[in-house]
Amino acid sequence: MTAASGKRLGRVLVQSGLITQEQLDVALTEPSGRSLCAVLVDQGVADEMTIARAIAESMGLPFVDIGGIDIDPTATTLITLDLARRHTCLPIKIQDDELVVAMSDPANIFAIDDLRIVTGYDIRPVVSPESDLLQAIDRFATMQENVDEMVGGIEASRMMDDEGDDVGDDGEAPVAKILNHVVTEAIRQGAGDIYIEPGEHDIRVRYRIDGVCQEIMRSPKKIHRQLLSRLKIQCAMDISERRVPQDGRFGVVLDGKSVDFRVAVLPTVEGEMSVMRLLRKDAIMMSLEDLGFLQQPMERIVEALDRPYGALLVTGPTGSGKSTTLYAAINKTTKPTVNLITVEDPVEYRLEGLSQVQVHEKAGLTFPAALRSILRQDPDVVMIGEIRDKETATIAIEAALTGHLVLSTLHTNDAPSALTRLTEMGVEPFLSASAINCVLAQRLARRLCKECKEKYTPDEEALERIGFPFEPGHPPQLYRAVGCNKCNNIGYKGRMGVHEVMTMTEEIERACVNHASGDEIARIAREQGMKTLRDDGFAKVLAGTTSIEEIMRVVV
């Protein structure tokens, strides 16, 4: 440590009351080369965690447990490892056009000036224990060296291949390491999707976590072709075809858990991009109770599933959790005495004890063809991955009318619109009205982090503007996102469903047969007790599980 730097940090610690002036004077007499923090720890004055927290509190800065957060790799690459080690600091993310940097000595103004000049960003320091920072710096140094080594290995393999030598399996090993790293980190971080996107000069890798994309790394463009070839080989795709989209899948077992990957490759002007959807086997073992249903919607769903025939439709946009809800419903209905068959495109989760049919349109195995054959197998329950056209819709509705319980999905914005959507497809309204037991519309909203959510009293005018229910003069106490180490300073961790459940009644059936509009059907459903998506979301805001901002983001 420099004398000036040590004195500045020492004054902060003395002012905080953690150490005395005499203890500081003794520590400053130590030979240079070690930090003040290390000296104080060796002298038994205080431990690292206590010192770091005292510095943070005294200087009014956030304390960050750097070992417990996800660090943005893009931020870490803004400085050299030499600079990181010299100042014991590590950039952890870019936020509001500022670079957030974890430091053991935020009183070191020279370090902050160096970081500002090198990165071009304004610096927002946060405090972390010195040894944790050094471990994090070493970890990212090792990762960068591994990537550099992989890229170097790929280049060497390419040169050998150009010279006519047989590369063999070792030529693929560096690419395999990169792909394995991307896949395993995605599983451990709880990602739902992985995006590998080629740019003009590099490749960007992003994870979608809790419905929000986060960039995790960039790699040189020169590895792109071999990386995509490796991925295609794992998915049994045609590696020689780069002009048309392709689909495939592969499986991974990590930490004793099985994860399937559904992969789609799409040609773009910069090369082929790929999206990998992570399908966790434990996700489909969830029960309806695990999905965040309130009591009334849950009772309506269970009542519909207890009927021996009829249709239960789940609606919502792509990525709203429809498949997970369908599998939870299947778990509710699966019994040794029940014959249950599914027809899906693609089969996302492969389950024991179910007969699952994969649609193969090129071979003539379409949804309608599969359904006709399935109904000859005398099933009790039929799950249809998606109703896409008139023929599939007609067969599904007829199956529901002839003694089968039919579970399926449909793309509509809300539950009442499902009836008008089927009519638009060409299904007779009197058939839909008779066949459907229940329609569930849903969205996925992020849960507030339990560790850092903050209670507050909202402005009454703002509540009135969005139609939030409250007694005038007595606004409710709600919670909002803050951000902490546990949630990577996002304020949210995990997701839950927001639901709208419409059960068929005589009034709704009559309205459907009379070609009533979706708005008219929705009005009748609300009068008969249906809670809308917004009602359900607001109830969860009142319960403190999510925020108004999140509900307004996901519910129109």
mmCIF file of N, CA and C in Angstrom, residues 90 195 226 241 270 291 294 342 378 389 403 426 492 508 511:
data_model
loop_
_atom_site.group_PDB
_atom_site.id
_atom_site.type_symbol
_atom_site.label_atom_id
_atom_site.label_comp_id
_atom_site.label_asym_id
_atom_site.label_seq_id
_atom_site.Cartn_x
_atom_site.Cartn_y
_atom_site.Cartn_z
ATOM 1 N N LEU A 90 -12.749 -4.776 -9.139
ATOM 2 C CA LEU A 90 -13.309 -5.533 -10.260
ATOM 3 C C LEU A 90 -14.640 -4.909 -10.672
ATOM 4 N N TYR A 195 -28.891 -17.594 -25.984
ATOM 5 C CA TYR A 195 -28.812 -17.040 -27.339
ATOM 6 C C TYR A 195 -27.342 -16.942 -27.748
ATOM 7 N N GLN A 226 -17.264 -23.125 -36.203
ATOM 8 C CA GLN A 226 -17.024 -24.402 -35.529
ATOM 9 C C GLN A 226 -17.930 -24.590 -34.310
ATOM 10 N N GLU A 241 -25.636 -27.780 -44.004
ATOM 11 C CA GLU A 241 -26.702 -26.870 -44.424
ATOM 12 C C GLU A 241 -26.690 -25.609 -43.553
ATOM 13 N N GLU A 270 -25.361 -12.104 -40.649
ATOM 14 C CA GLU A 270 -24.025 -12.235 -40.066
ATOM 15 C C GLU A 270 -23.630 -13.676 -39.818
ATOM 16 N N LEU A 291 -47.735 -23.094 -8.748
ATOM 17 C CA LEU A 291 -47.697 -22.120 -9.833
ATOM 18 C C LEU A 291 -48.214 -20.736 -9.443
ATOM 19 N N LEU A 294 -54.214 -18.216 -6.900
ATOM 20 C CA LEU A 294 -55.012 -17.812 -5.755
ATOM 21 C C LEU A 294 -56.146 -18.831 -5.579
ATOM 22 N N THR A 342 -50.500 -37.667 -25.416
ATOM 23 C CA THR A 342 -50.239 -36.286 -25.820
ATOM 24 C C THR A 342 -49.790 -36.253 -27.278
ATOM 25 N N ASP A 378 -58.675 -45.041 -27.689
ATOM 26 C CA ASP A 378 -59.578 -44.934 -26.541
ATOM 27 C C ASP A 378 -58.906 -44.260 -25.332
ATOM 28 N N ASP A 389 -55.132 -24.587 -36.105
ATOM 29 C CA ASP A 389 -55.925 -24.453 -37.327
ATOM 30 C C ASP A 389 -57.314 -25.035 -37.106
ATOM 31 N N GLY A 403 -66.705 -37.644 -24.769
ATOM 32 C CA GLY A 403 -66.271 -38.387 -23.592
ATOM 33 C C GLY A 403 -64.801 -38.340 -23.276
ATOM 34 N N GLY A 426 -63.237 -21.257 -37.533
ATOM 35 C CA GLY A 426 -64.217 -22.024 -38.290
ATOM 36 C C GLY A 426 -64.970 -23.053 -37.472
ATOM 37 N N TYR A 492 -35.615 -8.585 -8.178
ATOM 38 C CA TYR A 492 -36.546 -9.691 -8.404
ATOM 39 C C TYR A 492 -35.771 -11.003 -8.447
ATOM 40 N N ILE A 508 -72.809 -17.543 -20.538
ATOM 41 C CA ILE A 508 -71.683 -17.422 -21.472
ATOM 42 C C ILE A 508 -71.915 -18.308 -22.693
ATOM 43 N N ALA A 511 -74.281 -16.503 -24.957
ATOM 44 C CA ALA A 511 -73.611 -15.384 -25.629
ATOM 45 C C ALA A 511 -72.719 -15.890 -26.759
#
